[in-house]
PDB file of C-alpha atoms and ligand atoms in Angstrom:
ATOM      1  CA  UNK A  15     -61.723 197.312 105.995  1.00  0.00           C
ATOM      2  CA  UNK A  16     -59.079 196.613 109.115  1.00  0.00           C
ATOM      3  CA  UNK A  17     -61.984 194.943 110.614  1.00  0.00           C
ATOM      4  CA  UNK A  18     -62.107 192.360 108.104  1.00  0.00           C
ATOM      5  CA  UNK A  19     -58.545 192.096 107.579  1.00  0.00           C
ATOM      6  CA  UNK A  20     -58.403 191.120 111.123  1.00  0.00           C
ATOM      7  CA  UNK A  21     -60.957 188.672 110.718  1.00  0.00           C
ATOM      8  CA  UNK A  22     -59.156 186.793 107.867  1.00  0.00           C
ATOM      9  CA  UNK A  23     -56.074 187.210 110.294  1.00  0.00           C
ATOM     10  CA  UNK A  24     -57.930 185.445 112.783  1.00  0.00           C
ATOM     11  CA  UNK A  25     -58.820 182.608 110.462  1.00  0.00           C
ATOM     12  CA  UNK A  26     -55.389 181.733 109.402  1.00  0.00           C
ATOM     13  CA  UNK A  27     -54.377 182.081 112.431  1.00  0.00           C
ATOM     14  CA  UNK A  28     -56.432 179.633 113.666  1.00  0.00           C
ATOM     15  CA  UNK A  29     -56.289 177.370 110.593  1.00  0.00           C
ATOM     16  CA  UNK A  30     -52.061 177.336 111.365  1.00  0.00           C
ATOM     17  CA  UNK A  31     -52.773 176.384 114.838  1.00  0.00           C
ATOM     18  CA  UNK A  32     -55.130 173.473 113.907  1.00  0.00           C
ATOM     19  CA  UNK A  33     -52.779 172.007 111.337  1.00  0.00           C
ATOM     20  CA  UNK A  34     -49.733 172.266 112.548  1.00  0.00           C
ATOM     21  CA  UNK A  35     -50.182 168.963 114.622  1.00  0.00           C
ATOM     22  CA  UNK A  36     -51.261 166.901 111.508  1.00  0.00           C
ATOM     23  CA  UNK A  37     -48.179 168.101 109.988  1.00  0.00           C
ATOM     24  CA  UNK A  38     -46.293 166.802 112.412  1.00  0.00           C
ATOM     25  CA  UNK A  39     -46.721 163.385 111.444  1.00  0.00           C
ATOM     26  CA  UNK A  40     -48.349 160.133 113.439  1.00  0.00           C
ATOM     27  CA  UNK A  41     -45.839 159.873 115.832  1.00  0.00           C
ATOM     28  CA  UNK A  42     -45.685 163.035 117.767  1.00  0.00           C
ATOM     29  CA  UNK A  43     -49.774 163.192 117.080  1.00  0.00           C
ATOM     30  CA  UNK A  44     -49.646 160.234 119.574  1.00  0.00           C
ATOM     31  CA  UNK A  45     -47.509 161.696 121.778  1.00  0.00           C
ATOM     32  CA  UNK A  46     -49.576 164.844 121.953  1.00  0.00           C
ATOM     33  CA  UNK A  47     -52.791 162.825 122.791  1.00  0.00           C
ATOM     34  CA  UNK A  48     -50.590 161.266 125.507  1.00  0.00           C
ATOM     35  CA  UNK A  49     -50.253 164.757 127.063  1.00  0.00           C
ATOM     36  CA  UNK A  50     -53.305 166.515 126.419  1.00  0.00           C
ATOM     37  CA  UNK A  51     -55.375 167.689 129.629  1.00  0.00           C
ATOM     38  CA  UNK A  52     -59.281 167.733 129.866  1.00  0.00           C
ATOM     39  CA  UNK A  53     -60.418 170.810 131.755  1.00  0.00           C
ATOM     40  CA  UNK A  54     -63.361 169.809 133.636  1.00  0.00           C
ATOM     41  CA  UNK A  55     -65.558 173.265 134.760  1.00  0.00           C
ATOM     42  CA  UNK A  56     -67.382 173.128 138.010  1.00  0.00           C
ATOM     43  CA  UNK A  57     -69.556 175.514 139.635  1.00  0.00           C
ATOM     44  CA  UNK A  58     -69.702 176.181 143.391  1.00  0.00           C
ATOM     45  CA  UNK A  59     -72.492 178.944 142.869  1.00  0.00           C
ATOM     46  CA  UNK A  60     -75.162 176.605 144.620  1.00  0.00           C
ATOM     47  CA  UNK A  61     -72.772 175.064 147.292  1.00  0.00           C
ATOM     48  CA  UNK A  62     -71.897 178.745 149.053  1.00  0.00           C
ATOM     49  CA  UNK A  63     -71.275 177.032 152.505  1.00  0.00           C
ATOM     50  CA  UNK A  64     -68.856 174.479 151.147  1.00  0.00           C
ATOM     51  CA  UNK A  65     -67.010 176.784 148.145  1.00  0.00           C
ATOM     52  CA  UNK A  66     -63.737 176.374 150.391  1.00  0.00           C
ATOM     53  CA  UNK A  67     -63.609 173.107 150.856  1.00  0.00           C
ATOM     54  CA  UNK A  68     -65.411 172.280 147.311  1.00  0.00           C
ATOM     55  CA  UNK A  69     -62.319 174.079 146.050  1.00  0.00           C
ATOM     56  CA  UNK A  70     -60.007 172.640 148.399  1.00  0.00           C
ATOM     57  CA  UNK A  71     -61.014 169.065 147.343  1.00  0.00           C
ATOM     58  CA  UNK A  72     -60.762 170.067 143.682  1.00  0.00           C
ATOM     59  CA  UNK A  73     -56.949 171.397 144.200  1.00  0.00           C
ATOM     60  CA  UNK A  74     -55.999 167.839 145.897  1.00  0.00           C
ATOM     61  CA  UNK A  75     -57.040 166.077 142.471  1.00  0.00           C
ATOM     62  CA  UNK A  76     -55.341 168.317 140.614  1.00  0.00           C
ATOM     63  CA  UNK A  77     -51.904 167.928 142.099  1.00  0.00           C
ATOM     64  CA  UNK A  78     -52.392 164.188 142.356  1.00  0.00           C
ATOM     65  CA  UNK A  79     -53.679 163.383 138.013  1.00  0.00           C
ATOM     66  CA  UNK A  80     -51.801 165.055 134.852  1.00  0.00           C
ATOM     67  CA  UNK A  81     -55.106 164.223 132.268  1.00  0.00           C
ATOM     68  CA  UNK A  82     -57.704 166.278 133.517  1.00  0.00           C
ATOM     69  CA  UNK A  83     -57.651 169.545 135.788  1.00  0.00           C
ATOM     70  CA  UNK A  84     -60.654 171.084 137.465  1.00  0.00           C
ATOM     71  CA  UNK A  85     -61.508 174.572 137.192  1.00  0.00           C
ATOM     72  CA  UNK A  86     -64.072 176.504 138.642  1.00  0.00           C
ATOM     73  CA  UNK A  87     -66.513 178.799 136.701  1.00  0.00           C
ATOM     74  CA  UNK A  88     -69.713 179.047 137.100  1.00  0.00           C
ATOM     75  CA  UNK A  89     -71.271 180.075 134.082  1.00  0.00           C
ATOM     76  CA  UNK A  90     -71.278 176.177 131.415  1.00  0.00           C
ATOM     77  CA  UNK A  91     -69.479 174.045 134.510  1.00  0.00           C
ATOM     78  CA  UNK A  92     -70.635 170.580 133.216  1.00  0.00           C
ATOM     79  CA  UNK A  93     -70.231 169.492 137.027  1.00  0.00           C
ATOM     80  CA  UNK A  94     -72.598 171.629 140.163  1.00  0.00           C
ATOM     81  CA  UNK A  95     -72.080 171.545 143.443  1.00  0.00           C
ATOM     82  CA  UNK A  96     -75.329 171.629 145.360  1.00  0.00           C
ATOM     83  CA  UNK A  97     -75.844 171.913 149.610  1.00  0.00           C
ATOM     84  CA  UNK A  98     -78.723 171.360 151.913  1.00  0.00           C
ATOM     85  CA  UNK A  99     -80.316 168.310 153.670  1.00  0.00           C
ATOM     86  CA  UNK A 100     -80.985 164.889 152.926  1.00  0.00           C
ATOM     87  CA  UNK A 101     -81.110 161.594 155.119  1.00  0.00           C
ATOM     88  CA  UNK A 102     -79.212 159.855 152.363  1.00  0.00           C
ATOM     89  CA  UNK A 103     -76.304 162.286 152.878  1.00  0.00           C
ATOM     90  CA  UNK A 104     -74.159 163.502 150.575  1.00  0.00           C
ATOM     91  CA  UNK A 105     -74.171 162.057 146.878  1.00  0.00           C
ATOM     92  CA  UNK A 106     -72.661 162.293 143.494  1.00  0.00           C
ATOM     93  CA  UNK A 107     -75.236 162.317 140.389  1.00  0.00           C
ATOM     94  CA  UNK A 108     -72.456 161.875 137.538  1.00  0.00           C
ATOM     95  CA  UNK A 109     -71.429 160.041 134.171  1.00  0.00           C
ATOM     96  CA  UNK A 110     -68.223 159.328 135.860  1.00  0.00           C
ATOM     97  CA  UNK A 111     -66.460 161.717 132.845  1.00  0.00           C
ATOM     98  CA  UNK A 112     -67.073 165.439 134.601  1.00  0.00           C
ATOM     99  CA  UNK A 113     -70.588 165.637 134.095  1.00  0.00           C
ATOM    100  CA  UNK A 114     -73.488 165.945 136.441  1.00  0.00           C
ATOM    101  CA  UNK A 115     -75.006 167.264 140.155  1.00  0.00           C
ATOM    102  CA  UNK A 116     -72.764 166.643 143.350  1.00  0.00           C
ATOM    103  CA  UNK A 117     -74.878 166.730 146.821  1.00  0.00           C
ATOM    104  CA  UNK A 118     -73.402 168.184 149.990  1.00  0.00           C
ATOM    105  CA  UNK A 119     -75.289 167.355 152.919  1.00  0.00           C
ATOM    106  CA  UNK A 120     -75.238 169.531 156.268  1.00  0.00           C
ATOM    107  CA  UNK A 121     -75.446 166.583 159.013  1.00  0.00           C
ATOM    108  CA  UNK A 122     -72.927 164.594 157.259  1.00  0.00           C
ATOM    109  CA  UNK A 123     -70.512 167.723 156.535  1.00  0.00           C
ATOM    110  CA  UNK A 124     -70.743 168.132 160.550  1.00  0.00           C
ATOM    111  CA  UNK A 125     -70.021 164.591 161.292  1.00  0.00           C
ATOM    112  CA  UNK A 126     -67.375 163.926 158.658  1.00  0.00           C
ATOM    113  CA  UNK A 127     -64.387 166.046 157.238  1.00  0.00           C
ATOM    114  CA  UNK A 128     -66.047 168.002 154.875  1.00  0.00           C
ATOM    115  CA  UNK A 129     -63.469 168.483 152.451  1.00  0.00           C
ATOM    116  CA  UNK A 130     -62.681 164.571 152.684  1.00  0.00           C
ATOM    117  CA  UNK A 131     -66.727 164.344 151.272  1.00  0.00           C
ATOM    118  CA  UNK A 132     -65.976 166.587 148.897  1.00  0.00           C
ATOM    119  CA  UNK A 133     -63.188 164.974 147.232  1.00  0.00           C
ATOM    120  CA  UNK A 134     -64.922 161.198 147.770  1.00  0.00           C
ATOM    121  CA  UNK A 135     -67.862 163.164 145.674  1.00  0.00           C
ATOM    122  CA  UNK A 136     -65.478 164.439 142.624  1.00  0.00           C
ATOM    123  CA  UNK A 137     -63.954 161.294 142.532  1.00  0.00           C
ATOM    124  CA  UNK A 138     -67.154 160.019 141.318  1.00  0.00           C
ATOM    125  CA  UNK A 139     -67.300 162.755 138.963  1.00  0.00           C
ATOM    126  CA  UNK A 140     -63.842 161.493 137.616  1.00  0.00           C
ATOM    127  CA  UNK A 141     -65.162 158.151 136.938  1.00  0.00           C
ATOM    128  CA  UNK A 142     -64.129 156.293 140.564  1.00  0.00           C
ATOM    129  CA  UNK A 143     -66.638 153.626 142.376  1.00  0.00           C
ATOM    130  CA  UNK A 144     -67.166 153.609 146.168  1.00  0.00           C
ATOM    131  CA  UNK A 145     -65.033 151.056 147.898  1.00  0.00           C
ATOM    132  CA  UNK A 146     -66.338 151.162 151.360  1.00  0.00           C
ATOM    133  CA  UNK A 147     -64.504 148.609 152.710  1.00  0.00           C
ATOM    134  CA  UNK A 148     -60.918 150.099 152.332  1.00  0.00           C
ATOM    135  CA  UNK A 149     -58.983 151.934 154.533  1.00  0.00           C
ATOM    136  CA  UNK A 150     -58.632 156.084 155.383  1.00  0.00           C
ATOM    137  CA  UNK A 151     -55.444 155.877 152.744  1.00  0.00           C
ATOM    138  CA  UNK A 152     -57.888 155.390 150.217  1.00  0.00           C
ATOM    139  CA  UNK A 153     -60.146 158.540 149.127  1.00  0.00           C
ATOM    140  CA  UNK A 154     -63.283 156.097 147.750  1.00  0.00           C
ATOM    141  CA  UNK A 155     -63.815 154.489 150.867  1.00  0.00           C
ATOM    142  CA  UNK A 156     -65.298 157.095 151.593  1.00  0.00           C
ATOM    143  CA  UNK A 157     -67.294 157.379 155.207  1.00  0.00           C
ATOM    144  CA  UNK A 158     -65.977 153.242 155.591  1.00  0.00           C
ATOM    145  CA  UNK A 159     -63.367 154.339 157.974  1.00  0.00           C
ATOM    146  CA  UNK A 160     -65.501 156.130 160.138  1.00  0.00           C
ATOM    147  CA  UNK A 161     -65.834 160.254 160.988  1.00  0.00           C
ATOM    148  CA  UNK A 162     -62.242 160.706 162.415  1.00  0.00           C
ATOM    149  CA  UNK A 163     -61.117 159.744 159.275  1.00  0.00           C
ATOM    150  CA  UNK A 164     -59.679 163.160 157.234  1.00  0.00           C
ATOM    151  CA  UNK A 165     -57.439 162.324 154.604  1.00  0.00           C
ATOM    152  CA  UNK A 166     -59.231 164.185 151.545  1.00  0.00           C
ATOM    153  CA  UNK A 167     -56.232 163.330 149.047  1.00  0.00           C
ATOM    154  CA  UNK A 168     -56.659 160.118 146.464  1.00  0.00           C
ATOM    155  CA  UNK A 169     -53.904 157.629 147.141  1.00  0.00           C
ATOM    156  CA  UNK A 170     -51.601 156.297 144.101  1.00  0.00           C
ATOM    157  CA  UNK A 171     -53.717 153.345 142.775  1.00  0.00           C
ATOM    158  CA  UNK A 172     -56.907 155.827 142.396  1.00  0.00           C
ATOM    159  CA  UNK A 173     -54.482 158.438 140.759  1.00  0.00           C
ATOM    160  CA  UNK A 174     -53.773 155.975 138.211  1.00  0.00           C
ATOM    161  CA  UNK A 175     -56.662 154.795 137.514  1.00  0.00           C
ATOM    162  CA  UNK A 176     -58.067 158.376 137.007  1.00  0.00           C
ATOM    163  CA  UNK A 177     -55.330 159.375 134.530  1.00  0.00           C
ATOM    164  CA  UNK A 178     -55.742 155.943 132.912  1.00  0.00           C
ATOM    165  CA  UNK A 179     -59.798 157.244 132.027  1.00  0.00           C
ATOM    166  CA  UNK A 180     -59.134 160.576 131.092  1.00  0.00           C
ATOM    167  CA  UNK A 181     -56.174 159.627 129.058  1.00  0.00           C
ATOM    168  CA  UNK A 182     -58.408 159.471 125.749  1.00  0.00           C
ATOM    169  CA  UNK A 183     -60.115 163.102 126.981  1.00  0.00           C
ATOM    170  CA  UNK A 184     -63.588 163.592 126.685  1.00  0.00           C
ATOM    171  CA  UNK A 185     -64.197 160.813 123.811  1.00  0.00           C
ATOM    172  CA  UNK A 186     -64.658 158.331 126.349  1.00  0.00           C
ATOM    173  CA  UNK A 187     -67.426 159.946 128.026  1.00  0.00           C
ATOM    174  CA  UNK A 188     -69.983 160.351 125.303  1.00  0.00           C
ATOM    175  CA  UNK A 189     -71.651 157.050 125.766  1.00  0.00           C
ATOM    176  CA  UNK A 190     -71.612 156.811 129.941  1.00  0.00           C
ATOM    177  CA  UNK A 191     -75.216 157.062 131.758  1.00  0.00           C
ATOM    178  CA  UNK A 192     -75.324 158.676 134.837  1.00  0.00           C
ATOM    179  CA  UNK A 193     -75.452 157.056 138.182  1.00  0.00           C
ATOM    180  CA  UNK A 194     -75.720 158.105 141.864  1.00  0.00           C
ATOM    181  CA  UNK A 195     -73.110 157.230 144.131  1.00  0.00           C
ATOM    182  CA  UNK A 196     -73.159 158.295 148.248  1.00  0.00           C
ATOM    183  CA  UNK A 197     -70.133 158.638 150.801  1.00  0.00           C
TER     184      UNK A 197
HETATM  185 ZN1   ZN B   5     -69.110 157.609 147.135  1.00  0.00          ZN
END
């Protein structure tokens, strides 16, 4: 009998917390939407060798955007890490909206800052393009500026662009194919 008491607990619990925005009215709905934060899982489980810096690149997004964190968790991440060797180097497999298969590759994590790749790679993952041709400032030029280049943090105009997609959350992403995108 408590069992099911808690149960129906549970439910109107649940049923309070649902409606209590729409009973707030239009205007602060909007301003809720404004604020809310996608949580984007990832798993590192298949990336052992680069978990640090995986994790590393991960914590640089999430102090530079406000719409969607990362989180690691490796049981239903949406978004895998994966390691090993390929002559095309490192890649992102992604919708651009926190789904799909990042690529680590050895050679390139020895010749570049590894943590710099990393974060190129989740910007991908985010919904960012390569732009080769910029400078070290800028996260998505990715290998552009050359191996002594280490700055693994996005600079202000990809920070806005990345809260400007994620600031409708996940509805945005339904629709986006994925592509592959190198460093
Ligand atoms: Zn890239």
């Amino acid at each position: 009998m408590s069992r099911k008491f808690a149960l129906a607990g549970a439910v109107a619990l649940a049923l309070t917390l649902t409606l209590t925005p729409l009973a707030a009215g239009t205007a602060s709905a909007a301003v809720e939407q404004e604020a809310a934060v996608t949580t984007v899982y990832y798993s590192t489980a298949s990336a052992p060798t680069f978990r640090s810096v995986i994790n590393a690149g991960a914590a640089n997004w999430n102090r530079s955007v406000t719409n969607v964190r990362l989180v690691e968790r490796n049981s239903g991440a949406s978004l895998r890490y994966t390691e090993g060797n390929d002559p095309r180097g490192s890649y992102a497999q992604t919708n651009g909206h926190g789904s799909g298969t990042i690529f680590i590759d050895y050679t390139q994590a020895r010749q570049y800052n590894p943590t710099r790749i990393a974060a190129h790679e989740t910007g991908h993952a985010l919904g960012l393009p390569d732009h080769y041709s910029g400078p070290c400032s800028e996260l998505m030029s990715g290998g552009g500026p050359g191996p002594s280049c280490t700055n693994a943090v996005p600079n202000s105009a990809e920070r806005s662009r990345v809260n400007q997609l994620w600031a409708n959350g996940l509805a945005a992403a339904t629709s986006a194919e994925q592509r592959v995108y190198g460093f």
